[in-house]
Amino acid sequence: HSATLARQMLSALHYLHREAGAIHRDVKPENFGFAQPPRGGDAPLPTVKLFDLGLVWILPKPITDDSASELLPLRPCGTPQYMAPEVWKGVNGAPSDLWGVGIILYLLLTMRLPFGLFECYDRKSAEGIWRRCDFKLEPLHFAGVSDFAMQFVQTLLAREASSRATSHAALRASWLHQAGAGAAVQAPVRRERSGLPEKLPARTPRPSDVGLWGTLAHMATLRDAAAS
């Protein structure tokens, strides 16, 4: 299910970046949710939706392959544990959104936050973390997780934004299309940019869904049961 969740989260951001021409700036588990409650077992996961557009920044034009790694001078914002290193320096862009997906996947796969980010609450603590961080994933955290999955997460958590996987590249990764990961991604229907509202709503309404935190808690329960 982790690969399926990754594929759907990345698809949502890919659409936001490439079709809507915007960056989210607050990618975290609380801002994703299922369109309907998961049925459990081996049933396919419901569609994952991206919520909360309160910090969305609309770009002059949609992101392309050529501009996918560009950063804009923007004030730091977001949720500290999920903010990319460059965001604290006052720049933000599509790579910063992809960093957030990398942190979420690290949580889904290991039930931990990487790089000591559980201690990240403000600029001062963030500066300390990034000053001593080597940006290497901890293999022991990934016990029982495939090398493909770990390598995929690493591409999203590269130190330099320019070295991070773009949504287009990430969606082509073999891990997302292995057996059990769900069908290949279909490109969204193109929507004319002129049809976008001039100002996106501060918060989109949530359906009565089960958020990704519910999935994390469920996976943690299964992990604990297997270890006992």
GROMACS .gro file of C-alpha atoms in nm:
model
  228
    1HIS     CA    1   0.000   0.000   0.000
    2SER     CA    2   0.291   0.240   0.059
    3ALA     CA    3   0.376   0.250  -0.313
    4THR     CA    4   0.011   0.310  -0.398
    5LEU     CA    5  -0.007   0.598  -0.150
    6ALA     CA    6   0.317   0.742  -0.287
    7ARG     CA    7   0.189   0.724  -0.642
    8GLN     CA    8  -0.136   0.898  -0.554
    9MET     CA    9   0.030   1.172  -0.347
   10LEU     CA   10   0.279   1.239  -0.625
   11SER     CA   11   0.002   1.241  -0.886
   12ALA     CA   12  -0.185   1.507  -0.689
   13LEU     CA   13   0.125   1.725  -0.664
   14HIS     CA   14   0.215   1.662  -1.027
   15TYR     CA   15  -0.125   1.798  -1.126
   16LEU     CA   16  -0.090   2.097  -0.893
   17HIS     CA   17   0.256   2.179  -1.032
   18ARG     CA   18   0.214   2.099  -1.401
   19GLU     CA   19  -0.153   2.176  -1.465
   20ALA     CA   20  -0.266   2.427  -1.203
   21GLY     CA   21   0.072   2.600  -1.198
   22ALA     CA   22   0.104   2.623  -0.820
   23ILE     CA   23   0.306   2.489  -0.528
   24HIS     CA   24   0.142   2.364  -0.208
   25ARG     CA   25   0.400   2.467   0.058
   26ASP     CA   26   0.255   2.253   0.339
   27VAL     CA   27   0.280   1.889   0.234
   28LYS     CA   28   0.220   1.666   0.537
   29PRO     CA   29   0.001   1.366   0.631
   30GLU     CA   30  -0.279   1.585   0.768
   31ASN     CA   31  -0.323   1.744   0.426
   32PHE     CA   32  -0.391   1.417   0.247
   33GLY     CA   33  -0.695   1.200   0.300
   34PHE     CA   34  -0.901   0.927   0.141
   35ALA     CA   35  -1.214   1.009  -0.056
   36GLN     CA   36  -1.386   0.735   0.143
   37PRO     CA   37  -1.287   0.512   0.435
   38PRO     CA   38  -1.050   0.228   0.336
   39ARG     CA   39  -1.208  -0.117   0.352
   40GLY     CA   40  -0.900  -0.285   0.493
   41GLY     CA   41  -0.748  -0.620   0.408
   42ASP     CA   42  -0.637  -0.660   0.048
   43ALA     CA   43  -0.900  -0.421  -0.088
   44PRO     CA   44  -0.761  -0.142  -0.308
   45LEU     CA   45  -0.709   0.187  -0.132
   46PRO     CA   46  -0.958   0.464  -0.212
   47THR     CA   47  -0.845   0.770  -0.404
   48VAL     CA   48  -0.613   0.998  -0.208
   49LYS     CA   49  -0.702   1.367  -0.209
   50LEU     CA   50  -0.479   1.668  -0.140
   51PHE     CA   51  -0.631   1.923   0.097
   52ASP     CA   52  -0.570   2.263   0.256
   53LEU     CA   53  -0.470   2.519  -0.004
   54GLY     CA   54  -0.421   2.797   0.247
   55LEU     CA   55  -0.049   2.835   0.174
   56VAL     CA   56  -0.063   2.759  -0.199
   57TRP     CA   57   0.144   2.993  -0.414
   58ILE     CA   58   0.019   3.040  -0.770
   59LEU     CA   59   0.303   3.062  -1.019
   60PRO     CA   60   0.318   3.285  -1.329
   61LYS     CA   61   0.293   2.970  -1.541
   62PRO     CA   62   0.274   2.593  -1.488
   63ILE     CA   63   0.592   2.404  -1.406
   64THR     CA   64   0.769   2.221  -1.688
   65ASP     CA   65   1.062   1.979  -1.698
   66ASP     CA   66   1.290   2.279  -1.749
   67SER     CA   67   1.158   2.468  -1.446
   68ALA     CA   68   1.086   2.173  -1.214
   69SER     CA   69   1.387   2.245  -0.991
   70GLU     CA   70   1.349   2.621  -0.973
   71LEU     CA   71   1.305   2.794  -0.637
   72LEU     CA   72   1.136   3.124  -0.561
   73PRO     CA   73   1.221   3.373  -0.285
   74LEU     CA   74   0.933   3.315  -0.044
   75ARG     CA   75   0.903   3.353   0.331
   76PRO     CA   76   0.940   3.028   0.529
   77CYS     CA   77   0.607   2.861   0.592
   78GLY     CA   78   0.464   2.516   0.651
   79THR     CA   79   0.491   2.259   0.927
   80PRO     CA   80   0.846   2.245   1.071
   81GLN     CA   81   0.898   1.868   1.059
   82TYR     CA   82   0.806   1.859   0.689
   83MET     CA   83   0.976   2.177   0.566
   84ALA     CA   84   1.267   2.124   0.329
   85PRO     CA   85   1.606   2.272   0.427
   86GLU     CA   86   1.590   2.542   0.160
   87VAL     CA   87   1.251   2.664   0.285
   88TRP     CA   88   1.412   2.780   0.609
   89LYS     CA   89   1.651   2.988   0.395
   90GLY     CA   90   1.365   3.175   0.231
   91VAL     CA   91   1.325   2.988  -0.098
   92ASN     CA   92   1.053   2.745  -0.201
   93GLY     CA   93   0.937   2.553  -0.505
   94ALA     CA   94   0.820   2.221  -0.642
   95PRO     CA   95   1.125   2.037  -0.498
   96SER     CA   96   1.018   2.153  -0.152
   97ASP     CA   97   0.677   1.988  -0.199
   98LEU     CA   98   0.850   1.666  -0.308
   99TRP     CA   99   1.061   1.676   0.010
  100GLY     CA  100   0.737   1.666   0.209
  101VAL     CA  101   0.630   1.350   0.027
  102GLY     CA  102   0.968   1.198   0.110
  103ILE     CA  103   0.917   1.266   0.481
  104ILE     CA  104   0.566   1.117   0.470
  105LEU     CA  105   0.696   0.803   0.299
  106TYR     CA  106   0.976   0.771   0.553
  107LEU     CA  107   0.705   0.774   0.821
  108LEU     CA  108   0.487   0.524   0.637
  109LEU     CA  109   0.774   0.280   0.586
  110THR     CA  110   0.957   0.312   0.917
  111MET     CA  111   0.718   0.476   1.167
  112ARG     CA  112   0.994   0.731   1.235
  113LEU     CA  113   1.094   1.080   1.129
  114PRO     CA  114   1.439   1.104   0.966
  115PHE     CA  115   1.729   1.333   1.056
  116GLY     CA  116   1.607   1.396   1.411
  117LEU     CA  117   1.315   1.601   1.281
  118PHE     CA  118   1.098   1.505   1.578
  119GLU     CA  119   1.297   1.779   1.756
  120CYS     CA  120   1.227   2.040   1.487
  121TYR     CA  121   0.984   2.303   1.614
  122ASP     CA  122   1.118   2.639   1.496
  123ARG     CA  123   1.396   2.809   1.300
  124LYS     CA  124   1.654   2.767   1.577
  125SER     CA  125   1.599   2.392   1.612
  126ALA     CA  126   1.587   2.353   1.232
  127GLU     CA  127   1.920   2.530   1.189
  128GLY     CA  128   2.078   2.295   1.442
  129ILE     CA  129   1.939   1.987   1.269
  130TRP     CA  130   2.052   2.088   0.920
  131ARG     CA  131   2.394   2.198   1.044
  132ARG     CA  132   2.476   1.849   1.172
  133CYS     CA  133   2.271   1.647   0.921
  134ASP     CA  134   2.450   1.427   0.665
  135PHE     CA  135   2.122   1.354   0.479
  136LYS     CA  136   2.189   0.980   0.480
  137LEU     CA  137   1.899   0.748   0.555
  138GLU     CA  138   1.936   0.509   0.846
  139PRO     CA  139   1.934   0.151   0.704
  140LEU     CA  140   1.828   0.003   1.039
  141HIS     CA  141   1.505   0.203   1.017
  142PHE     CA  142   1.428   0.026   0.689
  143ALA     CA  143   1.455  -0.330   0.818
  144GLY     CA  144   1.209  -0.538   0.618
  145VAL     CA  145   1.166  -0.263   0.356
  146SER     CA  146   1.286  -0.321   0.000
  147ASP     CA  147   1.599  -0.151  -0.128
  148PHE     CA  148   1.389  -0.005  -0.410
  149ALA     CA  149   1.164   0.170  -0.157
  150MET     CA  150   1.456   0.306   0.044
  151GLN     CA  151   1.631   0.432  -0.269
  152PHE     CA  152   1.309   0.596  -0.384
  153VAL     CA  153   1.274   0.785  -0.055
  154GLN     CA  154   1.637   0.893  -0.082
  155THR     CA  155   1.571   1.057  -0.420
  156LEU     CA  156   1.303   1.274  -0.257
  157LEU     CA  157   1.519   1.368   0.042
  158ALA     CA  158   1.832   1.486  -0.138
  159ARG     CA  159   2.005   1.777   0.034
  160GLU     CA  160   2.005   2.002  -0.273
  161ALA     CA  161   1.670   2.087  -0.430
  162SER     CA  162   1.827   2.058  -0.775
  163SER     CA  163   1.924   1.696  -0.701
  164ARG     CA  164   1.578   1.593  -0.580
  165ALA     CA  165   1.352   1.383  -0.800
  166THR     CA  166   1.084   1.581  -0.981
  167SER     CA  167   0.725   1.463  -0.972
  168HIS     CA  168   0.760   1.350  -1.334
  169ALA     CA  169   1.071   1.144  -1.262
  170ALA     CA  170   0.935   1.006  -0.935
  171LEU     CA  171   0.615   0.885  -1.100
  172ARG     CA  172   0.825   0.678  -1.341
  173ALA     CA  173   1.020   0.502  -1.065
  174SER     CA  174   1.007   0.123  -1.083
  175TRP     CA  175   0.905   0.091  -0.716
  176LEU     CA  176   0.571   0.261  -0.788
  177HIS     CA  177   0.487   0.014  -1.062
  178GLN     CA  178   0.593  -0.316  -0.911
  179ALA     CA  179   0.338  -0.590  -0.851
  180GLY     CA  180   0.082  -0.478  -0.597
  181ALA     CA  181   0.156  -0.109  -0.636
  182GLY     CA  182  -0.153  -0.042  -0.843
  183ALA     CA  183  -0.207   0.060  -1.201
  184ALA     CA  184   0.027   0.292  -1.384
  185VAL     CA  185  -0.042   0.661  -1.347
  186GLN     CA  186  -0.269   0.814  -1.605
  187ALA     CA  187  -0.202   1.176  -1.698
  188PRO     CA  188  -0.479   1.402  -1.569
  189VAL     CA  189  -0.712   1.565  -1.817
  190ARG     CA  190  -0.565   1.902  -1.905
  191ARG     CA  191  -0.759   2.195  -1.768
  192GLU     CA  192  -0.724   2.536  -1.925
  193ARG     CA  193  -0.536   2.768  -1.692
  194SER     CA  194  -0.787   3.042  -1.767
  195GLY     CA  195  -1.044   2.830  -1.585
  196LEU     CA  196  -0.861   2.851  -1.253
  197PRO     CA  197  -1.004   3.082  -0.989
  198GLU     CA  198  -0.804   3.398  -0.933
  199LYS     CA  199  -0.772   3.310  -0.567
  200LEU     CA  200  -0.779   2.955  -0.438
  201PRO     CA  201  -0.994   2.891  -0.129
  202ALA     CA  202  -0.815   2.906   0.204
  203ARG     CA  203  -0.924   2.554   0.287
  204THR     CA  204  -1.095   2.297   0.071
  205PRO     CA  205  -1.374   2.100   0.237
  206ARG     CA  206  -1.281   1.751   0.347
  207PRO     CA  207  -1.512   1.458   0.279
  208SER     CA  208  -1.580   1.228   0.571
  209ASP     CA  209  -1.250   1.057   0.509
  210VAL     CA  210  -0.982   0.869   0.693
  211GLY     CA  211  -0.660   1.066   0.676
  212LEU     CA  212  -0.311   0.931   0.626
  213TRP     CA  213  -0.253   0.957   1.000
  214GLY     CA  214  -0.518   0.687   1.038
  215THR     CA  215  -0.322   0.469   0.797
  216LEU     CA  216   0.000   0.536   0.988
  217ALA     CA  217  -0.163   0.436   1.316
  218HIS     CA  218  -0.306   0.121   1.159
  219MET     CA  219   0.032   0.024   1.012
  220ALA     CA  220   0.201   0.086   1.347
  221THR     CA  221  -0.050  -0.146   1.515
  222LEU     CA  222   0.021  -0.420   1.260
  223ARG     CA  223   0.395  -0.369   1.302
  224ASP     CA  224   0.372  -0.398   1.681
  225ALA     CA  225   0.153  -0.708   1.655
  226ALA     CA  226   0.401  -0.874   1.421
  227ALA     CA  227   0.687  -0.799   1.659
  228SER     CA  228   0.511  -0.937   1.966
   0.00000   0.00000   0.00000
